[in-house]
Coordinates of C-alpha atoms and ligand atoms in Angstrom, one line a residue:
M9 CA 0.0 0.0 0.0
S10 CA 1.6 3.3 -0.9
E11 CA 1.8 6.0 1.6
E12 CA 0.4 8.9 -0.6
K13 CA -2.9 7.1 -1.4
S14 CA -5.8 8.3 0.9
L15 CA -6.9 6.2 3.7
N16 CA -9.9 3.8 3.1
F17 CA -12.7 3.7 5.6
I18 CA -11.3 0.8 7.5
E19 CA -8.0 2.5 7.9
E20 CA -9.7 5.6 9.1
I21 CA -11.5 3.7 11.9
I22 CA -8.3 1.8 12.9
E23 CA -6.2 5.1 13.0
A24 CA -8.8 6.7 15.2
D25 CA -8.9 3.8 17.5
L26 CA -5.2 3.7 17.8
A27 CA -5.2 7.5 18.3
S28 CA -7.8 7.5 21.0
G29 CA -6.1 4.6 23.0
K30 CA -9.2 2.4 22.4
H31 CA -6.9 -0.2 21.2
A32 CA -3.0 -0.4 21.8
S33 CA -2.7 -2.6 19.0
I34 CA -4.9 -4.2 16.4
L35 CA -5.9 -7.8 15.6
T36 CA -7.9 -9.0 12.7
R37 CA -8.9 -12.3 11.5
F38 CA -9.7 -14.1 8.2
P39 CA -12.6 -16.7 8.8
P40 CA -13.1 -18.8 6.1
E41 CA -15.6 -21.7 6.3
P42 CA -13.7 -25.0 5.1
N43 CA -16.2 -26.0 2.6
G44 CA -14.6 -25.1 -0.7
Y45 CA -11.5 -23.4 -2.3
L46 CA -10.6 -19.7 -1.9
H47 CA -11.5 -17.7 -4.8
I48 CA -10.4 -14.1 -5.9
G49 CA -13.3 -12.7 -3.6
H50 CA -11.5 -14.3 -0.7
A51 CA -8.2 -12.7 -1.8
K52 CA -9.8 -9.3 -1.4
S53 CA -10.7 -10.2 2.2
I54 CA -7.2 -11.7 2.9
C55 CA -5.4 -8.7 1.4
L56 CA -7.7 -6.4 3.6
N57 CA -7.3 -8.2 6.8
F58 CA -3.7 -9.2 6.7
G59 CA -2.8 -5.8 4.9
V60 CA -4.3 -3.3 7.5
A61 CA -2.9 -5.5 10.4
K62 CA 0.6 -5.4 8.7
K63 CA 0.2 -1.7 8.0
Y64 CA -0.5 -1.0 11.5
G65 CA 1.8 -3.2 13.2
G66 CA -0.9 -5.8 14.2
K67 CA -1.5 -9.3 13.6
T68 CA -4.1 -11.6 11.9
N69 CA -5.5 -14.8 12.9
L70 CA -6.7 -17.5 10.5
R71 CA -9.7 -19.0 11.9
F72 CA -11.6 -21.8 10.2
D73 CA -15.3 -21.2 10.7
D74 CA -16.0 -24.9 10.9
T75 CA -19.4 -24.8 12.8
N76 CA -21.3 -26.7 10.1
P77 CA -20.1 -30.2 10.4
V78 CA -21.7 -31.4 7.0
T79 CA -20.0 -29.5 4.4
E80 CA -16.4 -29.3 5.8
D81 CA -13.4 -31.2 4.9
T82 CA -9.7 -31.2 5.7
E83 CA -8.8 -31.2 2.0
Y84 CA -10.3 -27.6 2.1
V85 CA -8.4 -26.7 5.3
E86 CA -5.0 -27.5 3.7
S87 CA -5.9 -25.8 0.2
I88 CA -7.0 -22.5 2.3
K89 CA -3.6 -22.6 4.2
K90 CA -1.6 -23.0 1.0
D91 CA -3.4 -20.3 -0.9
I92 CA -3.0 -17.7 2.0
Q93 CA 0.7 -18.5 2.2
W94 CA 1.1 -18.3 -1.6
L95 CA -0.5 -14.8 -1.5
G96 CA 2.4 -13.8 0.7
F97 CA 0.7 -13.6 4.1
Q98 CA 1.3 -15.4 7.3
W99 CA -1.1 -15.7 10.3
A100 CA -0.2 -15.3 13.8
N101 CA -2.5 -18.0 15.1
E102 CA -4.4 -21.0 13.3
F103 CA -7.7 -21.5 15.1
Y104 CA -10.8 -23.2 14.5
A105 CA -14.2 -22.1 15.6
S106 CA -14.7 -25.9 16.8
D107 CA -11.9 -25.3 19.3
Y108 CA -14.4 -23.0 21.2
F109 CA -17.3 -25.4 21.2
D110 CA -16.9 -26.1 24.9
Q111 CA -16.5 -22.4 25.8
L112 CA -19.4 -21.6 23.4
F113 CA -21.6 -24.1 25.1
E114 CA -20.7 -22.5 28.5
M115 CA -21.6 -19.0 27.2
A116 CA -24.9 -20.3 26.1
L117 CA -25.6 -21.8 29.6
Q118 CA -24.8 -18.3 31.0
L119 CA -27.4 -16.8 28.7
I120 CA -30.0 -19.3 29.8
G121 CA -29.0 -18.5 33.5
K122 CA -29.6 -14.9 32.9
E123 CA -33.0 -15.8 31.3
L124 CA -32.0 -14.6 28.0
A125 CA -32.2 -17.9 26.3
Y126 CA -34.9 -20.7 25.8
V127 CA -35.2 -24.2 24.5
D128 CA -37.9 -24.1 21.7
D129 CA -39.7 -27.5 20.8
S130 CA -41.3 -25.9 17.7
T131 CA -40.8 -27.1 14.2
S132 CA -38.9 -24.7 11.8
E133 CA -42.1 -23.8 10.2
E134 CA -43.8 -22.9 13.5
I135 CA -40.9 -20.8 14.2
A136 CA -40.7 -19.0 10.9
E137 CA -44.6 -18.3 11.2
Q138 CA -44.5 -17.0 14.7
K139 CA -41.7 -14.7 13.7
G140 CA -44.1 -12.4 11.9
T141 CA -43.1 -10.4 8.8
P142 CA -41.1 -7.2 8.6
T143 CA -44.3 -5.2 8.8
Q144 CA -45.8 -7.2 11.5
P145 CA -44.4 -8.2 15.0
G146 CA -44.0 -11.8 15.8
N147 CA -45.4 -13.9 18.9
R148 CA -43.5 -15.6 21.7
N149 CA -44.8 -19.1 22.1
Q150 CA -45.3 -21.0 25.3
Y151 CA -41.7 -22.4 25.3
A152 CA -40.3 -18.9 25.8
S153 CA -41.7 -19.1 29.5
R154 CA -39.7 -22.1 30.4
T155 CA -37.7 -21.3 33.8
A156 CA -33.8 -21.2 33.6
A157 CA -33.5 -24.4 35.4
E158 CA -35.8 -26.2 32.8
N159 CA -33.9 -24.8 29.9
R160 CA -30.7 -25.7 31.5
Q161 CA -31.7 -29.3 31.8
L162 CA -33.2 -29.4 28.4
F163 CA -30.0 -27.9 26.9
L164 CA -27.8 -30.4 28.6
D165 CA -30.1 -33.2 27.5
M166 CA -29.9 -31.8 23.8
K167 CA -26.1 -31.9 24.2
A168 CA -26.3 -35.6 25.5
G169 CA -28.0 -36.7 22.6
K170 CA -31.5 -37.3 23.9
Y171 CA -33.2 -35.6 21.0
A172 CA -33.4 -36.1 17.2
D173 CA -32.1 -33.5 14.7
G174 CA -34.5 -30.6 14.6
A175 CA -36.4 -31.7 17.7
K176 CA -35.4 -28.6 19.7
V177 CA -33.3 -25.4 19.3
L178 CA -31.9 -23.0 21.6
R179 CA -32.9 -19.3 21.1
V180 CA -31.8 -16.0 22.6
K181 CA -34.6 -13.7 23.8
I182 CA -34.3 -10.3 22.3
D183 CA -37.2 -8.7 20.7
M184 CA -39.9 -10.3 18.8
A185 CA -41.2 -7.0 17.4
S186 CA -37.8 -5.7 16.3
P187 CA -37.9 -4.4 12.7
N188 CA -34.5 -6.4 12.3
M189 CA -35.9 -10.0 11.7
L190 CA -32.6 -11.3 12.9
L191 CA -33.4 -10.0 16.5
R192 CA -36.6 -11.8 16.8
D193 CA -35.3 -14.4 19.2
P194 CA -32.6 -16.0 16.8
I195 CA -31.6 -19.4 17.1
I196 CA -28.1 -20.0 18.4
Y197 CA -27.7 -23.8 18.8
R198 CA -29.5 -26.6 16.9
I199 CA -29.3 -30.3 16.9
K200 CA -27.3 -32.1 14.3
H201 CA -26.2 -35.7 14.8
A202 CA -23.3 -35.5 12.4
H203 CA -19.6 -36.2 12.5
H204 CA -17.4 -33.1 12.5
H205 CA -14.0 -33.5 10.8
R206 CA -12.1 -32.0 14.0
T207 CA -14.4 -33.0 17.0
G208 CA -15.6 -36.2 15.7
D209 CA -18.8 -37.4 17.4
K210 CA -18.2 -35.3 20.6
W211 CA -20.9 -33.1 19.6
C212 CA -24.5 -33.3 18.5
V213 CA -25.5 -29.7 18.9
Y214 CA -23.7 -27.0 17.1
P215 CA -23.8 -23.3 17.5
M216 CA -25.3 -21.2 14.6
Y217 CA -23.1 -18.8 12.7
D218 CA -24.1 -15.6 14.3
F219 CA -23.3 -16.9 17.8
A220 CA -20.2 -18.8 17.1
H221 CA -18.7 -16.0 14.8
G222 CA -19.0 -13.1 17.3
Q223 CA -18.0 -14.9 20.3
S224 CA -15.0 -16.5 18.5
D225 CA -14.1 -13.0 17.7
S226 CA -14.4 -11.9 21.4
I227 CA -12.4 -14.9 22.8
E228 CA -9.5 -14.1 20.4
K229 CA -9.8 -10.5 21.3
I230 CA -10.1 -9.4 17.8
T231 CA -10.3 -5.7 17.4
H232 CA -11.7 -5.1 14.1
S233 CA -13.8 -7.9 12.5
L234 CA -14.0 -7.0 8.9
C235 CA -16.7 -8.7 7.0
S236 CA -19.0 -8.3 3.8
L237 CA -21.9 -6.1 3.6
E238 CA -24.6 -8.9 3.9
F239 CA -23.6 -9.0 7.5
V240 CA -24.9 -5.4 8.3
P241 CA -28.1 -6.6 9.7
H242 CA -26.3 -9.2 11.9
R243 CA -24.2 -6.6 13.5
P244 CA -27.0 -5.8 16.4
L245 CA -27.0 -9.4 17.3
Y246 CA -23.1 -9.5 17.3
D247 CA -23.2 -6.5 19.6
W248 CA -26.0 -7.8 21.9
C249 CA -24.2 -11.3 22.4
I250 CA -21.1 -9.4 23.5
E251 CA -22.8 -7.0 25.8
Q252 CA -25.0 -9.7 27.5
L253 CA -21.9 -11.8 28.3
G254 CA -19.5 -9.1 29.0
T255 CA -16.9 -10.3 26.9
F256 CA -14.0 -8.5 25.0
P257 CA -15.8 -5.7 22.8
S258 CA -14.8 -7.0 19.3
K259 CA -16.5 -4.6 16.7
Q260 CA -17.7 -5.7 13.1
Y261 CA -17.2 -3.5 10.1
E262 CA -18.8 -4.3 6.7
F263 CA -17.1 -3.7 3.2
A264 CA -18.4 -4.5 -0.2
R265 CA -17.7 -7.9 -1.7
L266 CA -15.7 -8.1 -4.8
N267 CA -17.8 -9.0 -7.7
M268 CA -16.1 -9.3 -11.1
T269 CA -17.2 -9.7 -14.6
Y270 CA -17.4 -12.9 -16.6
T271 CA -16.7 -14.8 -13.3
V272 CA -18.8 -16.7 -10.6
M273 CA -17.7 -16.3 -7.1
S274 CA -19.6 -18.3 -5.0
K275 CA -18.3 -21.6 -3.4
R276 CA -21.5 -23.3 -4.0
K277 CA -21.4 -22.4 -7.9
L278 CA -17.9 -23.3 -8.1
L279 CA -18.5 -26.7 -6.5
Q280 CA -21.2 -27.2 -9.1
L281 CA -18.6 -26.6 -11.9
V282 CA -16.3 -29.1 -10.2
N283 CA -18.7 -31.8 -9.6
E284 CA -20.5 -31.6 -12.9
K285 CA -17.2 -31.8 -14.5
L286 CA -17.7 -28.7 -16.4
V287 CA -14.0 -27.7 -15.4
N288 CA -11.2 -29.9 -14.5
G289 CA -11.1 -29.4 -10.7
W290 CA -10.9 -26.5 -8.3
D291 CA -7.5 -25.5 -9.8
D292 CA -8.6 -25.6 -13.3
P293 CA -6.9 -22.4 -14.8
R294 CA -10.4 -21.1 -15.8
M295 CA -11.7 -21.1 -12.3
S296 CA -11.8 -17.9 -10.3
T297 CA -10.2 -19.7 -7.3
I298 CA -6.9 -18.9 -6.1
S299 CA -5.4 -22.3 -6.9
G300 CA -6.8 -22.0 -10.5
M301 CA -5.0 -18.6 -10.8
R302 CA -1.8 -19.9 -9.5
R303 CA -1.9 -22.8 -11.9
R304 CA -2.7 -20.4 -14.7
G305 CA 0.3 -18.4 -13.8
Y306 CA -0.9 -15.4 -12.2
P307 CA 1.8 -14.1 -9.9
A308 CA 0.7 -13.6 -6.3
S309 CA 2.1 -10.1 -6.5
S310 CA -0.3 -9.2 -9.4
I311 CA -3.4 -10.4 -7.3
R312 CA -2.4 -8.3 -4.4
E313 CA -1.8 -5.4 -6.7
F314 CA -5.3 -5.9 -8.1
C315 CA -6.9 -5.9 -4.5
D316 CA -5.0 -2.8 -3.8
R317 CA -6.2 -1.0 -6.9
I318 CA -9.9 -2.0 -6.4
G319 CA -9.7 -0.6 -2.9
V320 CA -12.5 -0.9 -0.2
A321 CA -15.9 0.4 -0.8
K322 CA -19.1 0.4 1.0
R323 CA -21.1 -0.2 -1.9
E324 CA -21.3 -3.3 -4.3
N325 CA -20.0 -2.9 -7.8
L326 CA -18.8 -5.0 -10.6
I327 CA -15.1 -4.9 -11.3
D328 CA -13.9 -5.6 -14.8
V329 CA -11.8 -8.9 -15.0
G330 CA -9.6 -6.9 -17.6
L331 CA -8.0 -5.0 -14.7
L332 CA -6.8 -8.2 -13.1
E333 CA -5.7 -9.3 -16.5
F334 CA -3.9 -5.8 -16.8
C335 CA -2.1 -6.2 -13.5
V336 CA -1.1 -9.8 -14.4
R337 CA 0.4 -8.5 -17.7
E338 CA 2.2 -5.5 -16.1
E339 CA 4.0 -7.9 -13.7
L340 CA 4.8 -10.6 -16.2
N341 CA 6.2 -8.1 -18.6
K342 CA 8.7 -7.1 -16.3
T343 CA 9.7 -10.7 -15.0
A344 CA 8.6 -13.1 -17.9
Q345 CA 11.6 -14.7 -20.0
R346 CA 11.1 -14.6 -23.7
R347 CA 11.0 -17.6 -25.8
M348 CA 9.8 -18.5 -29.3
V349 CA 7.3 -21.1 -29.8
V350 CA 5.4 -21.8 -33.2
F351 CA 2.0 -23.2 -32.9
D352 CA 1.0 -23.9 -36.2
P353 CA 4.3 -24.6 -38.3
L354 CA 5.1 -23.8 -41.9
K355 CA 8.6 -25.0 -43.0
I356 CA 11.0 -22.5 -44.4
V357 CA 14.0 -23.8 -46.2
I358 CA 16.9 -21.3 -46.5
T359 CA 18.4 -22.5 -49.7
N360 CA 21.6 -20.3 -49.6
Y361 CA 22.4 -21.3 -46.0
D362 CA 25.3 -23.6 -45.7
K363 CA 26.8 -23.1 -42.3
G364 CA 25.2 -26.1 -40.7
V365 CA 24.2 -25.1 -37.0
E366 CA 25.0 -21.5 -35.7
M367 CA 24.2 -20.5 -32.1
L368 CA 22.5 -17.3 -31.9
T369 CA 22.2 -15.0 -29.0
S370 CA 18.8 -13.6 -27.8
E371 CA 18.0 -11.4 -24.8
N372 CA 15.6 -13.1 -22.2
N373 CA 13.9 -9.9 -21.3
P374 CA 14.2 -6.5 -22.8
E375 CA 12.5 -4.8 -19.9
D376 CA 15.0 -6.5 -17.6
E377 CA 18.7 -5.3 -17.7
Q378 CA 19.7 -8.3 -15.6
G379 CA 17.7 -10.7 -17.6
G380 CA 20.7 -12.1 -19.4
T381 CA 20.7 -13.8 -22.7
R382 CA 20.3 -17.4 -24.1
E383 CA 21.5 -19.3 -27.1
V384 CA 19.1 -20.1 -30.0
P385 CA 20.2 -22.6 -32.6
F386 CA 19.7 -21.6 -36.3
S387 CA 19.8 -23.9 -39.1
R388 CA 18.8 -24.4 -42.9
E389 CA 15.4 -25.5 -42.0
I390 CA 13.1 -23.6 -39.6
Y391 CA 9.5 -23.2 -38.8
I392 CA 7.5 -20.1 -38.7
E393 CA 3.7 -19.6 -38.1
R394 CA 1.6 -20.7 -40.9
D395 CA -0.3 -17.3 -40.9
D396 CA 2.9 -15.4 -41.1
F397 CA 3.1 -16.3 -44.6
M398 CA 0.6 -15.2 -47.6
E399 CA 1.2 -16.1 -51.2
T400 CA -0.7 -13.1 -52.3
A401 CA -1.0 -10.5 -49.6
P402 CA -2.9 -7.4 -49.1
K403 CA -1.1 -4.0 -48.8
K404 CA 0.3 -3.3 -45.3
Y405 CA 0.9 -7.1 -44.8
F406 CA 4.5 -6.9 -43.3
R407 CA 5.1 -10.5 -42.7
L408 CA 6.5 -13.0 -45.2
T409 CA 5.3 -12.9 -49.0
P410 CA 6.9 -13.2 -52.3
G411 CA 8.9 -10.1 -52.9
Q412 CA 8.9 -8.9 -49.3
M413 CA 11.8 -9.3 -46.8
V414 CA 11.3 -10.0 -43.0
R415 CA 13.6 -10.4 -40.1
L416 CA 13.7 -13.6 -38.2
K417 CA 13.9 -12.4 -34.6
S418 CA 17.5 -12.5 -33.2
A419 CA 18.7 -13.9 -36.6
Y420 CA 18.9 -12.8 -40.2
I421 CA 16.7 -11.0 -42.9
I422 CA 15.1 -13.5 -45.3
Q423 CA 13.1 -13.2 -48.5
C424 CA 10.7 -15.7 -50.3
E425 CA 11.8 -17.4 -53.4
E426 CA 9.7 -20.2 -54.1
V427 CA 6.3 -21.7 -52.8
I428 CA 6.0 -25.5 -52.6
K429 CA 2.6 -27.2 -52.8
D430 CA 1.3 -30.5 -52.5
A431 CA -1.3 -32.0 -55.1
S432 CA -4.4 -30.6 -53.3
G433 CA -2.7 -27.0 -53.4
R434 CA -1.7 -26.9 -49.8
I435 CA 1.7 -25.0 -49.1
T436 CA 4.2 -27.6 -47.6
E437 CA 7.3 -25.6 -47.7
V438 CA 8.6 -22.1 -48.6
H439 CA 11.9 -21.7 -50.0
C440 CA 13.7 -18.5 -49.0
T441 CA 17.2 -17.0 -49.0
Y442 CA 18.9 -15.1 -46.4
I443 CA 21.3 -11.9 -46.3
P444 CA 24.3 -13.2 -44.6
E445 CA 25.5 -9.6 -43.5
S446 CA 21.9 -9.0 -41.7
R447 CA 22.8 -10.9 -38.6
S448 CA 21.0 -9.3 -35.5
G449 CA 23.5 -7.3 -33.5
S450 CA 26.0 -7.2 -36.4
D451 CA 23.8 -6.1 -39.1
T452 CA 25.7 -4.3 -41.9
S453 CA 23.2 -4.9 -44.6
G454 CA 21.6 -1.6 -44.5
I455 CA 18.1 -3.1 -45.1
N456 CA 15.2 -2.0 -43.4
V457 CA 12.3 -4.4 -42.8
K458 CA 9.1 -3.8 -41.1
G459 CA 8.1 -7.2 -40.0
T460 CA 9.9 -9.6 -37.2
L461 CA 8.7 -13.0 -37.1
H462 CA 9.3 -15.7 -34.4
W463 CA 10.8 -19.1 -35.4
V464 CA 12.2 -22.2 -34.5
S465 CA 15.0 -24.3 -35.8
A466 CA 13.4 -27.5 -37.3
Q467 CA 16.0 -30.0 -36.3
H468 CA 16.2 -28.5 -32.7
A469 CA 12.5 -28.0 -32.1
I470 CA 11.0 -29.6 -29.0
H471 CA 7.5 -30.6 -29.0
A472 CA 5.1 -29.0 -26.2
E473 CA 1.1 -29.0 -25.7
V474 CA -0.2 -25.5 -25.2
R475 CA -3.4 -24.8 -23.6
L476 CA -5.1 -21.5 -24.4
Y477 CA -7.8 -20.2 -22.2
D478 CA -10.5 -17.8 -22.6
R479 CA -13.1 -16.6 -20.1
L480 CA -15.2 -19.2 -18.7
F481 CA -18.4 -17.6 -19.2
K482 CA -19.9 -15.4 -22.1
I483 CA -21.8 -12.8 -20.3
E484 CA -20.6 -10.1 -18.0
D485 CA -22.7 -10.4 -14.9
V486 CA -22.8 -14.0 -14.4
G487 CA -23.5 -13.6 -10.7
N488 CA -26.8 -11.7 -11.3
A489 CA -27.9 -13.6 -14.3
E490 CA -31.3 -15.2 -14.6
G491 CA -31.9 -18.9 -14.6
D492 CA -29.1 -21.4 -14.3
F493 CA -25.6 -19.7 -14.6
K494 CA -24.2 -22.8 -16.2
E495 CA -26.2 -21.8 -19.4
H496 CA -23.8 -19.1 -20.1
I497 CA -20.6 -21.2 -20.0
N498 CA -18.3 -20.2 -23.0
P499 CA -18.0 -23.4 -25.0
D500 CA -14.8 -22.2 -26.5
S501 CA -13.0 -21.5 -23.1
L502 CA -10.3 -24.1 -23.8
Q503 CA -8.4 -24.5 -26.9
V504 CA -5.5 -27.1 -27.0
I505 CA -2.6 -26.8 -29.3
H506 CA -1.4 -30.6 -29.3
H507 CA 1.8 -30.0 -31.2
A508 CA 3.6 -26.8 -30.7
Y509 CA 7.3 -26.5 -31.7
A510 CA 9.3 -24.7 -29.2
E511 CA 13.2 -23.5 -29.1
P512 CA 15.2 -26.0 -27.0
A513 CA 15.8 -23.5 -24.1
L514 CA 12.2 -24.0 -23.1
G515 CA 12.8 -27.7 -22.3
R516 CA 15.6 -27.0 -20.2
D517 CA 14.4 -24.4 -17.8
A518 CA 10.7 -24.4 -17.8
Q519 CA 10.2 -25.3 -14.2
D520 CA 9.0 -22.3 -12.1
L521 CA 9.6 -19.7 -14.7
A522 CA 7.0 -17.3 -16.3
F523 CA 7.5 -16.9 -20.1
Q524 CA 6.3 -14.8 -22.8
F525 CA 6.1 -16.6 -26.1
L526 CA 7.0 -13.9 -28.6
R527 CA 3.9 -12.6 -30.2
K528 CA 1.6 -15.2 -28.3
G529 CA 1.3 -14.2 -24.7
Y530 CA 2.3 -15.2 -21.3
F531 CA 2.8 -18.8 -20.5
V532 CA 3.7 -21.1 -17.4
L533 CA 4.4 -24.7 -17.3
D534 CA 1.4 -26.9 -16.2
Q535 CA 1.5 -29.6 -13.4
D536 CA 0.2 -32.2 -16.1
T537 CA 3.9 -32.0 -17.7
T538 CA 5.5 -35.4 -17.6
A539 CA 8.9 -36.7 -18.6
D540 CA 8.0 -36.8 -22.2
K541 CA 5.4 -34.3 -22.7
L542 CA 5.7 -30.4 -21.7
V543 CA 2.2 -28.7 -21.3
F544 CA 2.0 -24.9 -20.9
N545 CA -1.0 -22.8 -19.8
R546 CA -1.4 -19.4 -21.4
T547 CA -1.6 -17.1 -18.5
V548 CA -2.9 -14.2 -20.5
T549 CA -2.7 -12.9 -23.9
L550 CA -0.2 -9.9 -24.7
K551 CA -3.0 -7.5 -25.4
D552 CA -6.5 -7.2 -24.1
A553 CA -8.3 -8.7 -27.1
W554 CA -11.8 -8.3 -25.6
A555 CA -11.2 -4.5 -25.1
R556 CA -10.2 -4.2 -28.8
E557 CA -13.5 -6.2 -29.7
V558 CA -15.5 -3.6 -27.8
R559 CA -13.8 -0.6 -29.4
K560 CA -14.2 -2.1 -32.8
S561 CA -18.0 -2.7 -32.5
Ligands
LIG614 P1 -19.1 -18.1 -0.6 O1 -20.4 -17.4 -0.9 O2 -18.2 -17.9 -1.8 O3 -18.9 -19.4 -0.2 P2 -18.5 -16.9 1.9 O4 -18.5 -15.4 2.3 O5 -19.5 -17.9 2.4 O6 -18.3 -16.9 0.3 P3 -16.4 -17.7 3.8 O7 -15.6 -18.9 3.7 O8 -17.5 -17.7 4.7 O9 -17.2 -17.5 2.2 O10 -15.8 -16.3 3.6 C1 -14.5 -15.9 4.4 C2 -14.3 -14.4 4.5 O11 -14.1 -14.0 2.9 C3 -15.5 -13.8 4.8 O12 -15.2 -12.8 5.7 C4 -16.2 -13.1 3.8 O13 -16.9 -12.0 4.0 C5 -14.9 -13.1 2.6 N1 -15.5 -13.1 1.4 C6 -16.1 -14.1 0.6 N2 -16.3 -13.9 -0.5 C7 -16.1 -12.5 -0.7 C8 -16.1 -11.6 -1.8 N3 -16.4 -11.8 -3.0 N4 -15.5 -10.5 -1.7 C9 -14.8 -10.0 -0.5 N5 -14.7 -10.9 0.5 C10 -15.4 -12.1 0.5
LIG615 MG1 -20.2 -18.8 4.0

């Protein structure tokens, strides 16, 4: 976060709290529910929670909100930890809401003792009906008048497993006429005979989110509990519980969730894509998950930069995914090593070249003085892209065509002499000659050409599979689309080039490096790579093709 930038509203609150002495230091938390992989929306929350704590010398806890035993899994816990660390953040403590089940149960007993909570035997339908509507007050039923002793025994019996799922709930007694429906005696405990991934079969009663969340904050002495806007109406309950229990006064502040164009961002929807095999797992490079973006080659720093640029707002909006891609490109332009790879080869025979094999030198990254150089073999037969040649070309075609010279990147200027075709008329080879004095770096030919092409020496070329990704959805606002969001999936979101031809340097050092394939985009090695097959993912194109489409139309 740069110093000259103005403070966001969370930072303003924190600075005021530190200045007034309300808090000597700050403690935030990131509270994921381990029911799926983290997505770019979570990255925003992570950058905010860890970012402000870091900025003000405070700390951040990682707390797994594992109060729902049914949907949670340790696979998700591990993936979440990996993603946060990869984003560049380290938590002060790793906690689980389930660690507090005993304390939370005790707190519920305290509320019962203060006649502020009661066991209700009503069905969920009855409870809903008695709640009234936003314009009509609700009614308390006969269970609300149970004595504290009675409630205590019933609650202990619930815990002991005497009742079936749904037979009873524990509610807090607040206000059945409140305009805020969440204050109309909300449920804080329910019965669920389910195995929990950490507490096993110890519990058959589980706290509800509102109770567990606020009290977990308070137990950890979280100073600023940052959550998304949908929790605004939950704040009075958050404050009420803390006040009645007299626990540490954590405070909740709400910010706008991230919504992004052409993207879904709810774990429930992402899970559907995975389960219905519409993508190849949570880390499919087209997914909005952090693991998908990592696999696709997005640098963690560009995700942090994106989160910083979008800032923290109090109103929901839809961010252009192009901004994230812009951040990725900016970073990769500075760091990616340049390589030459031909996707759709056309053989060029340089008929006057008789030097065997020559090792040419090419810079790894013109944007990076320390980037160094590599050797690129040149020989009589090379490949260029089929669409870099045209037998009859329009004006302003600066690539290879009869009667026009082009430069081969880091090599020589060539010109077309003869086009060879097979019986069907398909071009199989193009015969060229080269200008010996035109070698890059020591060019004395005096010839100026407009086009520079990438190429690969045929005898040295290595094979690679290249996966080109496009947006997973066809429409901008998938999150708010009518009907089934899956109807908007882009059927062309993955294109596979099975046999690309790459310069040999790519095979030697592909691991852990970002590449720019010249004129093609940014690429990274995929985990599907084996001893005899290199697989690359396109991270992002060189330019924003979609923005150009929009400008054209
Ligand atoms: P989802 O609907 O995707 O499951 P969630 O809010 O239920 O999201 P949690 O695991 O409960 O997911 O969220 C952990 C934290 O991340 C919460 O504080 C939540 O507010 C925040 N978060 C989740 N999605 C977004 C988003 N799109 N933008 C900003 N913060 C988010
Ligand atoms: Mg959730």
